Coordinates of C-alpha atoms in Angstrom, one line a residue:
X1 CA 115.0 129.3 120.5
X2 CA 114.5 127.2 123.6
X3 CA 112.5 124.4 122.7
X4 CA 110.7 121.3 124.9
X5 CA 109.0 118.3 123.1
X6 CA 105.4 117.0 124.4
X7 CA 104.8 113.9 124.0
X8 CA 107.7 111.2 125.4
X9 CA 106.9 108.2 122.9
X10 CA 109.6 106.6 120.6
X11 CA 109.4 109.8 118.3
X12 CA 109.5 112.5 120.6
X13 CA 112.3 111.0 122.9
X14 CA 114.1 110.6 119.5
X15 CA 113.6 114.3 118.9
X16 CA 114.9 115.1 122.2
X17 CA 118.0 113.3 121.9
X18 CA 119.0 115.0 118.2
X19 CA 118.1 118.1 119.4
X20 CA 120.0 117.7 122.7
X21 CA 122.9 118.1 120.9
X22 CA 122.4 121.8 120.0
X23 CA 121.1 122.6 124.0
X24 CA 119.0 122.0 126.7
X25 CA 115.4 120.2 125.6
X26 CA 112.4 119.7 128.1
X27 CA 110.8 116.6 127.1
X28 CA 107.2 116.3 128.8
X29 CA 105.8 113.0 129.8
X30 CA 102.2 112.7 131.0
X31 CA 103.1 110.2 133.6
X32 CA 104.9 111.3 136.7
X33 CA 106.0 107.8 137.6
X34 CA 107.5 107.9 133.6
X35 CA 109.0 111.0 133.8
X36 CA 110.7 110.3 137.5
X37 CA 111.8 107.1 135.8
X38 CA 113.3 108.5 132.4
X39 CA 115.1 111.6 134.7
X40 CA 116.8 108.9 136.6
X41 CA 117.9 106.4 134.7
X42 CA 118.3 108.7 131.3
X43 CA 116.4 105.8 129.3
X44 CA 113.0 105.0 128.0
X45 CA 113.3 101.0 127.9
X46 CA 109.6 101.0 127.3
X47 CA 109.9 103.1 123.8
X48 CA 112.9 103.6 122.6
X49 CA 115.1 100.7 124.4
X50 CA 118.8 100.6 124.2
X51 CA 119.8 104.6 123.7
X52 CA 120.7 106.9 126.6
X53 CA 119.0 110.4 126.8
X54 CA 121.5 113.1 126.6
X55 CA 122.8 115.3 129.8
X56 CA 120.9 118.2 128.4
X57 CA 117.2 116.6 128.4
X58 CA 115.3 117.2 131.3
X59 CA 112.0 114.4 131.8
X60 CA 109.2 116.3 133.3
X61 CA 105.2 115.5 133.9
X62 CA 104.9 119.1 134.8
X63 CA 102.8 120.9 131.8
X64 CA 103.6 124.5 133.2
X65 CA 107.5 124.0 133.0
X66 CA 107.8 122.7 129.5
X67 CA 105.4 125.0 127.8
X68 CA 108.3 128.0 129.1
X69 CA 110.2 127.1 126.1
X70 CA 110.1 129.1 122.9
X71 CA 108.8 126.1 120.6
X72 CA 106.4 123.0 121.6
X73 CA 106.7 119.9 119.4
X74 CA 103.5 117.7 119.9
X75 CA 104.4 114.2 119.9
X76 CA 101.6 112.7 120.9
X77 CA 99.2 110.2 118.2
X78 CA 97.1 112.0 115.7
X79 CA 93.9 110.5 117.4
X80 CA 94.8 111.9 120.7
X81 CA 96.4 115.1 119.6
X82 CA 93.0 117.0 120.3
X83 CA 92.6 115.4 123.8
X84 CA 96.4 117.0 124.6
X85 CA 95.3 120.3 123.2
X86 CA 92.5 120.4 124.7
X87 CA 93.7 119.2 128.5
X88 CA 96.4 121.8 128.6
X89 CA 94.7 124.8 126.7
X90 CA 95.7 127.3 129.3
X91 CA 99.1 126.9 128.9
X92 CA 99.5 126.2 125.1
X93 CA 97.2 128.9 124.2
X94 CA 99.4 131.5 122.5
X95 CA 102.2 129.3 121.9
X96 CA 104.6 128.3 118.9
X97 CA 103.5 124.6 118.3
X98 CA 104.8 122.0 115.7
X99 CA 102.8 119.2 115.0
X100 CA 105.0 116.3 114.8
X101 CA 102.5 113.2 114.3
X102 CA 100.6 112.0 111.1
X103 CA 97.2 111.4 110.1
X104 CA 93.8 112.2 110.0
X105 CA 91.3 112.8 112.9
X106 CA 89.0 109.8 112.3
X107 CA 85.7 112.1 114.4
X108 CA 86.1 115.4 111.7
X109 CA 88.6 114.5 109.1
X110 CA 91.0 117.1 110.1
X111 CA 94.6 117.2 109.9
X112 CA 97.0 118.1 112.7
X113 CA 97.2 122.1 111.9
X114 CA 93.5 122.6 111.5
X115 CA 92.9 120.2 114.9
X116 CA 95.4 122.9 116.2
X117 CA 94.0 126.1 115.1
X118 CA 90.2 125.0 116.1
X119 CA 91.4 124.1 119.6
X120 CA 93.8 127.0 120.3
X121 CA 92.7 129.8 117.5
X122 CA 95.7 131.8 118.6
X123 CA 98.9 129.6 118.7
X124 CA 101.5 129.9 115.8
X125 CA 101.8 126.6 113.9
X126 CA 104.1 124.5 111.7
X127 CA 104.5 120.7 110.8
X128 CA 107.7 118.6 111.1
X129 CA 106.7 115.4 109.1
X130 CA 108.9 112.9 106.5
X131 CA 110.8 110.1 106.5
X132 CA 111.9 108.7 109.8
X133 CA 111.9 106.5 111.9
X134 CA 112.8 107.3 115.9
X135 CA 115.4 104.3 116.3
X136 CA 117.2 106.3 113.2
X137 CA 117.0 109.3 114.2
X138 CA 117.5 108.5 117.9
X139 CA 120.8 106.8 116.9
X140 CA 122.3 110.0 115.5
X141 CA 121.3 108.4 111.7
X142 CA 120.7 110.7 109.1
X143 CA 117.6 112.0 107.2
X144 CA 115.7 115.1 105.6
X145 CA 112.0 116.0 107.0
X146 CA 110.0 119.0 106.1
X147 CA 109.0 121.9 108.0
X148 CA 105.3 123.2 107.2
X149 CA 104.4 126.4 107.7
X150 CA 102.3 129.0 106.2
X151 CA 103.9 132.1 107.9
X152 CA 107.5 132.6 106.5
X153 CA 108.6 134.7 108.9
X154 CA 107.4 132.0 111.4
X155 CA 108.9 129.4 109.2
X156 CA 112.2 130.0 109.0
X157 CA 113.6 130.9 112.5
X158 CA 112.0 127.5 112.6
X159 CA 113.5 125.8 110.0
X160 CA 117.2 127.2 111.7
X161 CA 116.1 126.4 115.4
X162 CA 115.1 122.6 114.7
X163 CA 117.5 121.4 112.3
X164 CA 120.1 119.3 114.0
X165 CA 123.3 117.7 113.0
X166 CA 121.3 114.2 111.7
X167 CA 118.0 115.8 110.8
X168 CA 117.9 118.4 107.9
X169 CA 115.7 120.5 107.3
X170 CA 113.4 121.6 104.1
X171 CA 110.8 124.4 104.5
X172 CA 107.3 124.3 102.6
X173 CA 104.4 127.0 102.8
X174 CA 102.1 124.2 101.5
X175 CA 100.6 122.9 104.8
X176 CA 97.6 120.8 103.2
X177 CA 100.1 119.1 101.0
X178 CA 102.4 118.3 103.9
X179 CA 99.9 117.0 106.1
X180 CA 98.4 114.6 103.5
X181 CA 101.9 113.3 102.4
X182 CA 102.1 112.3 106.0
X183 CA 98.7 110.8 106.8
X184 CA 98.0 109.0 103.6
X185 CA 101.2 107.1 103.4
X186 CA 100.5 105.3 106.2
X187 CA 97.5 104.1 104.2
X188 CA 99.3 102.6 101.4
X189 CA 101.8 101.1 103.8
X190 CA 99.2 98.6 105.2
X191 CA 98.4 97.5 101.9
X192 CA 102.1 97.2 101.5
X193 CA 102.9 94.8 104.5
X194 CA 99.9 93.0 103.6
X195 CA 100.9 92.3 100.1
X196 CA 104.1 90.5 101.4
X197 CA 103.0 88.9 104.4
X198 CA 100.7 87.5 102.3
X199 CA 104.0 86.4 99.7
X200 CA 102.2 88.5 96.8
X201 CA 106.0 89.8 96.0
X202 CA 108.0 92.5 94.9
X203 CA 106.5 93.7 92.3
X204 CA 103.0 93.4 93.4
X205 CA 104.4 95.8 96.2
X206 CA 105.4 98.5 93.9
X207 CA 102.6 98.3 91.8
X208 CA 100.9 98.8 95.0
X209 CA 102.8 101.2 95.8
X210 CA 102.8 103.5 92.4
X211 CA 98.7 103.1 92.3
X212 CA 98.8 104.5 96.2
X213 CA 100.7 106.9 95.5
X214 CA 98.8 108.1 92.1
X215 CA 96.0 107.7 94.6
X216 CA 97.3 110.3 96.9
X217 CA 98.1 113.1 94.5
X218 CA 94.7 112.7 93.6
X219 CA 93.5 113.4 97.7
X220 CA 95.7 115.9 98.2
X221 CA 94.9 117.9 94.4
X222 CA 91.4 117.7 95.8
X223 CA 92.2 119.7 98.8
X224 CA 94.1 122.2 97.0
X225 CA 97.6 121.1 98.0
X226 CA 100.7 121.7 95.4
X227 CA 101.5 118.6 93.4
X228 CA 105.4 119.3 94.0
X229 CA 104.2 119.3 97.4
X230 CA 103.4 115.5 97.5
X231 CA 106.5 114.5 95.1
X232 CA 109.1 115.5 98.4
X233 CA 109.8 114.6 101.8
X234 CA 106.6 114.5 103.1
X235 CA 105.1 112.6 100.2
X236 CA 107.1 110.2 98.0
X237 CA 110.1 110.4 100.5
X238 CA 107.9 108.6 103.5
X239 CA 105.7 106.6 101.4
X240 CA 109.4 104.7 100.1
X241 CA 110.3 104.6 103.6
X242 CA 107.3 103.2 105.0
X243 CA 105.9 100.3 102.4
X244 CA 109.9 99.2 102.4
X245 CA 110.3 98.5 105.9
X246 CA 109.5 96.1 108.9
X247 CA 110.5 99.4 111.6
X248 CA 107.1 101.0 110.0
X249 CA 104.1 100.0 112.8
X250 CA 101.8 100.3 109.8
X251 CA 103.6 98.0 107.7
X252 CA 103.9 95.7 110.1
X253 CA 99.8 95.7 110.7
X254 CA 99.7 94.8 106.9
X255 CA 102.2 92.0 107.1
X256 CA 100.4 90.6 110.3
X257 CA 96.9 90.9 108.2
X258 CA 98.4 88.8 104.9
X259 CA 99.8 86.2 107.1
X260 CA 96.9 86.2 109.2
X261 CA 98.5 86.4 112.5
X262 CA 97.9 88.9 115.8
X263 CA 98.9 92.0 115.7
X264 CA 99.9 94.0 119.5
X265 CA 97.0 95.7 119.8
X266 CA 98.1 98.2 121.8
X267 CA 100.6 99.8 119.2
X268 CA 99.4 103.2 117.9
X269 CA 99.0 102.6 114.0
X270 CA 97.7 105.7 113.0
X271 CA 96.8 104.4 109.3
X272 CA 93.8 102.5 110.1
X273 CA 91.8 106.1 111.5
X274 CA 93.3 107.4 108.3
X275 CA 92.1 104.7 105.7
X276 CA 88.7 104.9 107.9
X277 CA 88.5 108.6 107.1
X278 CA 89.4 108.6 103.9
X279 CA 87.0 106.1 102.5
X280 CA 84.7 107.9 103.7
X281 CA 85.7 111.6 102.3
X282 CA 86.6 109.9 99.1
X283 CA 82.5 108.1 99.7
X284 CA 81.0 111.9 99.9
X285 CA 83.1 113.6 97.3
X286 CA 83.1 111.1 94.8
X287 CA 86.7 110.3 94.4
X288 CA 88.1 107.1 93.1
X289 CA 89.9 105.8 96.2
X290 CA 90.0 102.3 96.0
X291 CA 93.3 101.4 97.8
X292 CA 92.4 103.5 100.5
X293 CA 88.8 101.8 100.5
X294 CA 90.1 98.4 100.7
X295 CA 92.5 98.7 103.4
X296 CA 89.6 100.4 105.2
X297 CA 87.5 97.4 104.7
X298 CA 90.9 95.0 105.5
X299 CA 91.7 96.6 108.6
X300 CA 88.3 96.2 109.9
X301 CA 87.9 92.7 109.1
X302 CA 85.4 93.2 106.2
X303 CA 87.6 91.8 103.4
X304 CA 90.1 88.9 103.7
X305 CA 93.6 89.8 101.5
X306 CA 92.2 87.3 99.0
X307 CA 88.8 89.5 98.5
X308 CA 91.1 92.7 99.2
X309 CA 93.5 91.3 95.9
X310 CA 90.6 90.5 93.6
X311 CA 88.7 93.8 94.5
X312 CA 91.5 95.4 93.1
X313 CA 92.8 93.4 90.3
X314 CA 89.0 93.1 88.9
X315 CA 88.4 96.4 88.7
X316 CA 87.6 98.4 85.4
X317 CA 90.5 98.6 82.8
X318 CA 91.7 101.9 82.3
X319 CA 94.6 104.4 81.4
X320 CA 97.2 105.0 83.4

């Protein structure tokens, strides 16, 4: 299978480059300028600086060209994700796309498949999601991801087309449970970096991050996803990942918010839309959410960490 990546961020120039080393890849930039840059000097300095892009990649801002491959991987943010479908309907429509991004859509409460199939009704999709980080994977590092998709037959070709020699592979029918895994970490990150930027330690962290988790299982049981679903790669595996380390952009929110310090504004952290549309899910069905309420309510401004802490701690005692 020929495959091209759309979206030329620090993730989907890292996908490029692991699977480069299999054949040729189209990565798609939307800016010309971008794309004339990264063909030329075989680098993206202004996402992923420091690693050269492989002979076999091909930089393009031409929509028509890389939608010719077999497979589309859709790099782009979660909150943009429509916009992309959307713009370029005419020549995704039909197509094999992967979702490769994480979240929820703040506007409907959506996840990347369903944003997918309301857009384009008749493209074939899967989700690539789990823990990793583009610098990682870019750098020939290794990890496991899953592959989400519904359709076995669809699935596996997959599964054999996009595994590389650093990324393996793990296939999964449960889409729902995948997609949550994905979005919802990112949630429980925040609270993470916030906990020790604002020196709460350790073992406040994995409290934090055991109750977030339990929190999650909950969400995703809700929604009908498989409990096994959310104890892999796309659950457990990138909720470690991300509430461990400084690379996550969503841990590094929370540790800018507990230390009370500016945060680049114009980095994509796609777990403050998520928290925002989860609180309020969790709001209309009744669900006990509260770590996902309070970073909601952090991330806005609403609650200091010192409100955030005691809202938590003086809640209700309970079993576990």
């Amino acid at each position: 299978m020929s495959v091209s990546v759309l979206g030329s961020g620090a993730f989907g120039t890292a996908l490029a480059i692991s699977l480069a080393g299999k054949g040729p890849v189209t990565l798609w930039a939307r800016s010309d300028e971008q794309a004339q840059t990264m063909q030329a000097t075989r680098r993206n300095d202004a996402r992923l600086p420091g690693v050269t892009l492989p002979d076999a990649i091909t930089v393009t801002a031409e929509i028509t060209l890389a939608c010719q491959s077999d497979v589309l991987l859709l790099a782009a943010p979660m909150q943009k994700l429509r916009d992309v479908l959307s713009d370029h309907a005419a020549d995704l429509q039909g197509r094999t796309l992967v979702a490769c991004c994480k979240g929820i859509e703040l506007s409907t409460g959506l996840g990347p498949i369903a944003v997918i199939e309301q857009v384009l009704p008749s493209a074939c999709t899967a989700l690539l999601t789990g823990p990793s980080f583009a610098d990682d994977i870019a750098r020939g590092l290794p990890t496991a991801l899953t592959l989400a998709c519904a359709d076995v037959d669809l699935g596996t070709p997959l599964q054999q087309a996009l595994t590389t020699a650093n990324l393996r592979l793990y296939r999964t029918t449960d889409v729902t449970g995948a997609e949550l895994g994905g979005a919802l970490k990112n949630v429980m990150a925040i609270a993470c970096g916030a906990c020790i930027g604002a020196g709460l330690g350790d073992s406040a962290r994995a409290a934090l991050m055991t109750r977030g988790f339990a929190e999650m299982q909950r969400f995703a049981a809700m929604r009908g996803a498989r409990p096994e679903t959310l104890m892999g790669l796309s659950g457990l595996g990138d909720l470690v990942l991300t509430c461990s380390s400084d690379l996550s952009r969503n841990f590094r929110l929370g540790l800018s918010l507990g230390r009370n310090e500016p945060f680049d504004a114009a980095t994509t952290v796609e777990g403050v839309a998520t928290a925002d549309a989860m609180a309020a899910i969790a709001a209309t069905e009744g669900l006990d959410m509260p770590i996902c309420q309070t970073v909601a309510q952090l991330s806005r401004g609403a609650y200091s960490v010192a409100e955030a802490l005691q809202s938590l701690l003086n809640r209700p005692l309970k079993e576990e």
